Coordinates of N, CA and C in Angstrom, one line a residue:
M12 N 139.7 62.8 123.2 CA 138.5 63.2 124.2 C 139.6 63.6 125.4
N13 N 138.7 64.4 126.4 CA 139.4 64.6 127.8 C 139.3 64.1 128.8
Y14 N 139.4 64.1 130.2 CA 139.4 63.0 130.9 C 139.4 63.7 132.5
G15 N 138.3 64.4 133.1 CA 138.0 64.7 134.3 C 139.6 64.7 135.7
A16 N 139.4 62.7 136.2 CA 140.1 61.8 136.4 C 140.3 60.4 136.5
I17 N 141.1 59.9 136.8 CA 141.8 59.0 136.5 C 141.8 58.5 138.2
K18 N 140.6 57.3 139.1 CA 140.6 56.7 140.4 C 141.6 55.6 139.9
K19 N 142.8 54.8 141.0 CA 143.6 53.9 140.8 C 142.9 52.9 142.1
Y20 N 141.1 53.6 142.6 CA 141.6 52.5 143.8 C 140.3 52.7 144.6
D21 N 138.6 52.9 143.3 CA 137.5 53.5 143.5 C 137.0 52.2 144.2
I22 N 136.3 52.3 144.3 CA 135.2 51.5 144.9 C 133.5 51.6 145.5
A23 N 133.2 51.9 144.1 CA 131.9 53.1 144.3 C 131.3 52.9 143.1
N24 N 131.9 52.8 142.2 CA 131.8 52.5 140.9 C 131.8 50.8 140.5
G25 N 131.5 49.8 141.4 CA 131.3 48.6 140.6 C 131.7 48.1 141.6
T26 N 131.4 46.8 141.7 CA 131.8 46.3 142.3 C 134.2 45.7 142.8
G27 N 134.1 44.6 144.0 CA 135.4 44.9 143.8 C 136.0 47.0 143.5
V28 N 137.9 46.7 143.4 CA 138.3 47.8 143.8 C 139.0 47.9 141.9
R29 N 138.6 49.0 141.5 CA 138.3 48.9 140.5 C 139.5 50.4 139.8
V30 N 139.7 51.0 139.1 CA 140.6 51.8 138.2 C 139.3 52.5 137.2
S31 N 138.7 53.7 137.3 CA 137.9 54.5 136.8 C 138.2 55.6 136.0
L32 N 137.9 55.5 135.0 CA 138.2 56.8 134.5 C 136.9 57.9 133.9
F33 N 137.1 58.7 135.0 CA 135.5 59.6 134.4 C 136.4 60.8 133.1
V34 N 135.5 60.5 132.1 CA 135.7 60.8 130.7 C 134.6 62.7 130.8
S35 N 135.1 63.6 129.8 CA 134.4 64.8 130.0 C 133.9 64.3 128.7
G36 N 132.1 65.2 128.6 CA 132.1 65.1 127.4 C 131.0 64.5 128.0
C37 N 129.7 65.2 128.6 CA 128.3 64.8 127.9 C 126.8 66.0 127.8
T38 N 125.9 65.5 127.4 CA 124.9 66.5 126.3 C 124.0 65.9 127.0
H39 N 123.5 65.3 128.2 CA 122.8 65.1 128.9 C 122.4 65.6 129.7
H40 N 122.7 66.8 130.4 CA 122.8 67.5 131.7 C 121.7 67.2 132.3
C41 N 121.6 66.0 132.9 CA 121.1 65.2 134.5 C 120.7 66.5 135.0
P42 N 119.8 66.9 135.7 CA 119.6 68.0 136.8 C 120.1 67.2 137.7
G43 N 121.2 67.5 139.2 CA 121.3 66.8 140.2 C 122.5 65.9 140.3
C44 N 123.1 65.5 139.2 CA 124.0 65.4 138.2 C 125.1 65.1 139.5
F45 N 126.1 64.4 139.8 CA 127.0 64.3 140.2 C 128.4 65.2 140.6
N46 N 128.5 65.4 138.6 CA 129.5 65.2 138.0 C 129.4 66.1 137.1
S47 N 128.9 68.0 137.5 CA 129.1 67.9 136.3 C 129.9 69.1 135.5
E48 N 130.5 69.1 135.9 CA 132.3 69.5 135.5 C 132.5 68.6 134.5
T49 N 131.7 67.7 135.1 CA 132.6 66.8 133.5 C 131.4 66.9 131.9
W50 N 130.5 67.6 132.3 CA 129.1 68.1 130.8 C 131.0 68.8 129.8
D51 N 131.3 69.4 130.2 CA 131.5 69.8 129.2 C 133.4 69.0 128.5
F52 N 133.0 69.0 127.9 CA 133.8 68.2 126.7 C 136.0 68.5 126.5
N53 N 135.8 69.9 127.0 CA 136.9 70.4 126.9 C 137.9 70.5 128.7
Y54 N 137.2 69.7 129.2 CA 137.3 69.9 130.5 C 138.2 68.5 131.3
G55 N 139.1 69.6 131.9 CA 140.1 68.5 132.2 C 141.1 68.2 131.3
K56 N 142.4 67.1 131.4 CA 143.5 66.9 130.5 C 143.1 66.6 128.9
Q57 N 143.9 66.3 128.6 CA 144.5 65.2 127.3 C 143.9 63.9 127.3
Y58 N 143.2 62.5 126.6 CA 143.7 61.6 127.0 C 145.0 61.0 125.8
T59 N 145.8 60.9 126.5 CA 146.5 60.5 125.5 C 147.2 59.6 124.9
S60 N 148.1 58.2 124.7 CA 148.8 57.1 124.3 C 149.6 57.1 126.0
E61 N 150.0 58.1 126.7 CA 150.5 57.7 127.9 C 149.2 58.3 128.9
T62 N 148.6 58.9 129.3 CA 146.4 58.0 130.0 C 146.2 56.8 129.5
Q63 N 146.5 55.9 128.8 CA 146.3 54.5 128.5 C 147.5 54.0 128.7
A64 N 148.3 54.1 129.0 CA 148.9 53.4 129.4 C 149.5 53.0 130.6
E65 N 148.7 55.2 131.6 CA 148.6 54.9 133.2 C 147.2 53.8 133.7
I66 N 146.2 54.0 132.9 CA 145.5 53.3 133.0 C 145.9 51.3 132.8
L67 N 146.5 51.4 132.5 CA 146.2 49.7 131.8 C 147.4 49.0 133.1
A68 N 148.8 50.3 133.2 CA 149.7 49.8 134.9 C 148.9 50.0 135.6
A69 N 147.6 50.3 136.3 CA 146.8 50.9 137.8 C 146.3 49.5 137.6
L70 N 145.2 48.4 136.4 CA 144.8 47.4 136.2 C 145.6 46.6 136.3
D71 N 147.3 46.4 136.4 CA 148.1 45.3 137.0 C 148.5 45.3 138.1
F72 N 147.4 44.4 138.4 CA 146.9 43.9 139.9 C 146.9 43.5 140.2
S73 N 146.9 42.3 140.9 CA 145.6 41.4 141.6 C 144.5 41.7 141.9
H74 N 144.9 43.5 143.2 CA 143.9 43.1 144.0 C 142.5 44.6 143.1
I75 N 143.4 44.5 141.8 CA 141.8 45.4 141.0 C 141.4 44.7 140.4
S76 N 139.9 44.9 140.5 CA 139.1 44.2 140.0 C 138.2 44.3 138.6
G77 N 138.8 45.7 138.0 CA 138.4 45.6 136.3 C 138.4 47.3 136.2
L78 N 138.6 47.8 135.5 CA 137.6 48.9 135.2 C 136.5 49.5 135.3
T79 N 136.8 50.4 135.5 CA 134.8 51.4 135.1 C 135.2 52.8 134.0
L80 N 134.1 52.8 133.4 CA 133.9 54.3 132.4 C 133.0 54.8 132.4
I81 N 133.1 56.1 133.4 CA 132.6 56.8 133.9 C 132.8 58.6 133.5
G82 N 131.3 59.3 133.6 CA 131.8 60.7 133.3 C 131.3 61.6 133.7
G83 N 130.7 62.1 133.6 CA 130.8 62.8 131.5 C 129.8 61.8 131.1
E84 N 130.9 61.5 130.2 CA 129.4 60.5 129.0 C 130.3 59.4 128.9
P85 N 131.1 58.7 128.7 CA 131.7 57.4 127.8 C 130.5 56.9 126.3
M86 N 129.5 57.2 126.7 CA 128.9 56.0 125.5 C 128.8 58.0 124.2
E87 N 129.3 59.6 124.7 CA 129.3 59.4 122.8 C 130.4 59.3 122.2
P88 N 129.3 59.6 121.0 CA 130.2 59.0 119.9 C 131.8 59.4 120.1
E89 N 132.6 60.7 119.9 CA 134.0 61.4 120.6 C 134.3 60.9 121.2
N90 N 133.1 60.1 122.9 CA 134.5 59.5 123.4 C 134.2 57.5 122.6
Q91 N 133.3 57.5 122.4 CA 133.1 55.6 122.0 C 135.0 55.7 121.6
R92 N 135.1 56.4 120.4 CA 135.9 56.4 119.2 C 137.6 56.4 120.4
V93 N 137.8 56.9 121.4 CA 138.9 56.5 121.7 C 138.8 55.7 122.9
L94 N 138.1 55.3 123.4 CA 138.3 54.1 124.6 C 137.8 53.1 124.1
I95 N 137.3 52.8 122.5 CA 137.2 51.0 121.9 C 139.1 50.8 122.3
K96 N 140.1 51.9 121.7 CA 141.0 51.0 121.9 C 141.5 50.6 123.7
L97 N 141.2 51.8 124.0 CA 141.3 50.7 125.8 C 140.7 49.7 126.5
V98 N 139.3 49.6 125.8 CA 138.8 48.3 126.4 C 139.6 47.1 125.6
K99 N 139.6 47.1 124.5 CA 140.6 46.2 123.5 C 141.1 46.0 124.3
E100 N 142.7 47.2 124.5 CA 143.8 46.2 125.8 C 143.6 46.0 126.5
A101 N 142.5 46.5 127.3 CA 142.2 45.9 128.6 C 142.1 45.4 128.9
K102 N 140.9 44.7 127.9 CA 140.6 43.0 127.4 C 141.7 41.7 127.1
E103 N 142.5 42.1 126.0 CA 143.9 41.6 126.2 C 144.7 41.4 127.1
R104 N 144.9 42.4 127.7 CA 146.0 42.2 128.6 C 145.4 42.1 130.0
F105 N 143.8 41.8 130.2 CA 143.7 41.5 131.5 C 142.6 40.6 131.2
P106 N 142.8 38.9 130.6 CA 140.8 38.6 130.1 C 140.4 38.6 132.0
D107 N 140.3 38.4 132.8 CA 140.1 38.4 133.9 C 139.6 39.7 134.6
K108 N 139.7 40.4 134.2 CA 138.7 41.3 135.0 C 137.5 41.9 133.8
N109 N 136.8 42.3 134.8 CA 135.9 43.4 134.1 C 135.6 44.5 133.8
I110 N 135.0 45.3 132.8 CA 134.5 47.0 132.0 C 133.2 46.9 133.1
W111 N 132.8 47.8 133.4 CA 131.7 48.6 133.3 C 131.8 49.8 132.9
C112 N 130.6 50.8 132.2 CA 130.1 51.5 131.9 C 129.1 51.8 132.7
Y113 N 129.5 53.7 132.9 CA 128.2 53.8 133.9 C 127.2 55.3 132.1
T114 N 126.3 55.1 131.8 CA 125.8 55.8 130.5 C 124.3 56.4 130.5
G115 N 124.3 57.9 130.1 CA 122.6 58.0 130.8 C 122.2 58.1 129.4
Y116 N 122.1 56.8 128.3 CA 122.2 56.6 127.4 C 121.1 55.4 127.3
N117 N 119.7 55.0 127.2 CA 118.8 53.7 127.2 C 119.4 52.6 126.6
F118 N 119.7 51.3 126.6 CA 120.8 50.7 126.2 C 119.9 50.0 125.5
E119 N 118.6 49.7 125.2 CA 118.5 48.7 123.5 C 118.1 50.2 123.4
N120 N 117.5 50.9 123.0 CA 116.6 52.5 122.4 C 117.4 53.0 121.7
E121 N 119.4 53.2 122.7 CA 119.9 54.5 122.0 C 121.2 53.4 121.6
L122 N 121.8 52.7 122.7 CA 122.6 52.2 122.2 C 122.8 50.9 121.2
L123 N 121.4 50.2 121.0 CA 121.4 49.1 120.4 C 121.2 49.7 119.2
K124 N 120.3 50.1 118.5 CA 119.0 51.1 118.2 C 119.1 52.8 117.4
N125 N 119.8 52.5 116.3 CA 120.3 53.6 115.3 C 119.4 55.7 116.3
S126 N 120.9 56.1 116.8 CA 120.3 57.4 117.8 C 121.7 58.2 117.4
R127 N 121.3 58.9 118.8 CA 122.7 60.3 118.2 C 124.0 59.4 119.3
A128 N 123.7 58.5 120.1 CA 124.6 57.9 120.0 C 125.6 56.9 119.9
R129 N 124.6 55.9 118.5 CA 125.4 55.0 118.0 C 126.9 56.2 116.9
C130 N 128.1 54.4 116.4 CA 128.5 55.3 115.6 C 129.3 54.2 115.3
E131 N 130.5 54.8 114.3 CA 131.1 52.8 113.9 C 131.3 52.2 115.0
V132 N 131.8 51.9 115.8 CA 132.5 51.6 117.2 C 131.2 51.4 117.9
T133 N 130.5 51.3 117.9 CA 129.6 51.2 119.5 C 129.7 49.7 119.1
D134 N 129.4 49.0 118.3 CA 129.0 47.4 119.3 C 130.2 46.4 118.7
D135 N 131.1 47.3 118.5 CA 132.3 46.7 119.2 C 133.1 47.4 120.9
L136 N 132.7 47.7 120.5 CA 133.1 49.0 122.1 C 132.7 48.1 122.9
L137 N 130.8 47.2 123.2 CA 129.6 46.9 123.6 C 130.6 45.7 123.4
R138 N 130.9 45.1 122.9 CA 131.7 44.1 123.0 C 131.9 43.2 123.5
Y139 N 133.1 44.5 124.5 CA 134.3 44.4 125.4 C 133.6 44.7 126.9
I140 N 132.4 45.3 127.0 CA 132.4 46.1 128.2 C 131.4 44.6 128.8
D141 N 131.0 44.3 130.0 CA 130.5 43.2 131.6 C 129.2 43.9 131.2
I142 N 129.6 45.0 132.1 CA 127.8 45.6 132.5 C 128.2 47.2 132.2
I143 N 126.6 47.5 131.9 CA 126.3 48.8 131.5 C 126.3 49.2 132.9
V144 N 125.7 50.2 133.4 CA 124.8 50.7 134.0 C 124.0 52.2 133.2
D145 N 122.9 52.0 132.9 CA 122.6 53.0 132.0 C 120.8 53.8 132.6
G146 N 120.4 54.1 132.2 CA 120.1 55.6 132.3 C 119.9 56.6 132.8
K147 N 119.2 58.1 132.6 CA 119.7 59.2 132.4 C 120.3 59.4 134.5
F148 N 120.5 60.1 134.5 CA 120.6 60.1 136.2 C 118.8 61.6 137.1
E149 N 117.8 60.8 137.1 CA 116.2 61.1 137.3 C 117.1 61.6 139.6
I150 N 116.7 63.1 139.3 CA 116.9 63.5 140.3 C 115.3 62.9 141.4
D151 N 114.3 62.6 141.0 CA 113.5 62.6 141.6 C 113.4 61.0 141.8
K152 N 113.9 60.7 141.3 CA 114.9 58.9 141.5 C 115.3 58.7 142.0
R153 N 115.3 59.9 142.6 CA 117.1 59.2 143.1 C 117.0 58.4 145.4
N154 N 117.7 57.3 145.0 CA 117.4 56.8 146.1 C 119.1 56.3 146.4
L155 N 119.6 56.6 147.9 CA 120.6 56.7 147.7 C 121.7 54.9 148.8
M156 N 119.9 54.5 148.2 CA 120.6 53.5 149.4 C 120.9 52.3 147.9
L157 N 120.5 52.9 146.7 CA 120.9 51.6 145.8 C 122.5 51.1 145.0
K158 N 122.8 49.9 145.3 CA 124.2 49.9 145.3 C 124.4 50.6 143.5
F159 N 125.7 50.5 142.9 CA 125.5 51.3 142.0 C 124.8 51.8 141.1
R160 N 124.0 52.3 141.4 CA 123.5 53.2 141.0 C 122.6 54.9 142.1
G161 N 122.3 55.8 141.3 CA 122.1 57.1 141.5 C 120.4 56.8 141.9
S162 N 120.2 56.6 140.6 CA 118.7 56.5 140.6 C 117.6 55.4 140.2
E163 N 116.7 55.6 140.9 CA 116.0 54.0 141.1 C 115.4 53.7 139.2
N164 N 115.6 54.6 138.3 CA 115.2 54.6 136.6 C 116.4 53.6 136.6
Q165 N 117.6 53.7 136.8 CA 119.2 53.5 135.9 C 118.8 51.4 136.6
R166 N 119.4 51.4 135.1 CA 119.8 49.5 135.5 C 120.8 49.3 135.6
I167 N 121.0 47.4 135.6 CA 122.7 47.1 135.9 C 122.6 46.0 134.9
I168 N 123.1 46.1 133.6 CA 122.8 44.9 132.6 C 123.8 44.7 133.0
L169 N 124.2 43.1 132.6 CA 124.6 42.6 132.1 C 124.8 42.2 130.4
V170 N 125.6 42.4 129.8 CA 126.3 43.5 128.7 C 125.8 42.2 127.6
K171 N 127.3 41.3 128.0 CA 127.2 39.8 127.0 C 126.0 38.8 126.9
E172 N 125.4 38.7 128.1 CA 124.4 37.7 128.2 C 123.2 38.3 127.7
S173 N 122.9 40.1 127.5 CA 122.1 40.5 127.0 C 122.0 40.5 125.7
L174 N 122.7 41.1 124.9 CA 123.5 40.8 123.4 C 122.7 38.9 122.4
N175 N 123.7 38.3 123.6 CA 123.1 36.5 123.1 C 122.1 36.6 122.9
A176 N 121.5 36.8 124.4 CA 120.3 36.8 124.4 C 118.7 37.4 123.6
G177 N 119.3 39.0 123.2 CA 118.4 39.8 122.3 C 117.4 40.6 123.5
K178 N 117.7 40.0 124.6 CA 116.5 40.9 126.1 C 117.6 41.4 126.8
I179 N 117.1 42.0 127.4 CA 117.8 42.9 128.6 C 118.2 41.6 129.7
I180 N 118.9 41.4 130.6 CA 119.1 40.6 131.6 C 119.5 41.4 132.4
L181 N 118.6 41.5 133.5 CA 119.4 42.4 134.7 C 121.0 41.9 135.3
S182 N 121.6 42.1 135.8 CA 122.5 42.0 137.3 C 122.1 41.2 138.6
D183 N 122.0 41.0 138.6 CA 121.3 40.4 140.4 C 121.7 42.1 141.4
L184 N 123.0 42.6 141.2 CA 123.4 44.1 141.6 C 121.8 44.9 141.8
N185 N 121.3 44.3 141.2 CA 120.0 45.2 140.8 C 118.7 45.3 142.3
N186 N 118.5 44.5 142.9 CA 118.4 44.0 143.8 C 118.4 44.4 144.6

């Protein structure tokens, strides 16, 4: 997996001050995407064990609220297979920090059911993620007033609560 950037003091992609990993590779190609250079799976730098150590070290401060996975598309299967190791270790080391993930895939129809997004680690990965912002960016539904979303079709989903309830539970941040 490649990545385009690591932001160690991100306040735009989740609550509080966050460490955000912008992964490379996305097959959605949404018109108007703010980060279209990361569509290419070969964009940026190769993700290594040193990259993971850098991210974990950046999380090890009391003022950091958590980790955000963004892209590109973190839920592309080839990215999931790498990210599972990061989120597992992040949760083990920092159980009180939350993990957000931005994905163009629909939570209940593509991440929970058979689709091109699912692979052997999807269910495990979802168990470590606290918040998913799902849905492709839709330029005709763009709304700059939304919190943590680019278009009105996107939802901020509480993952654990949704998995436990067997239905979508939205965050209050959707309001």
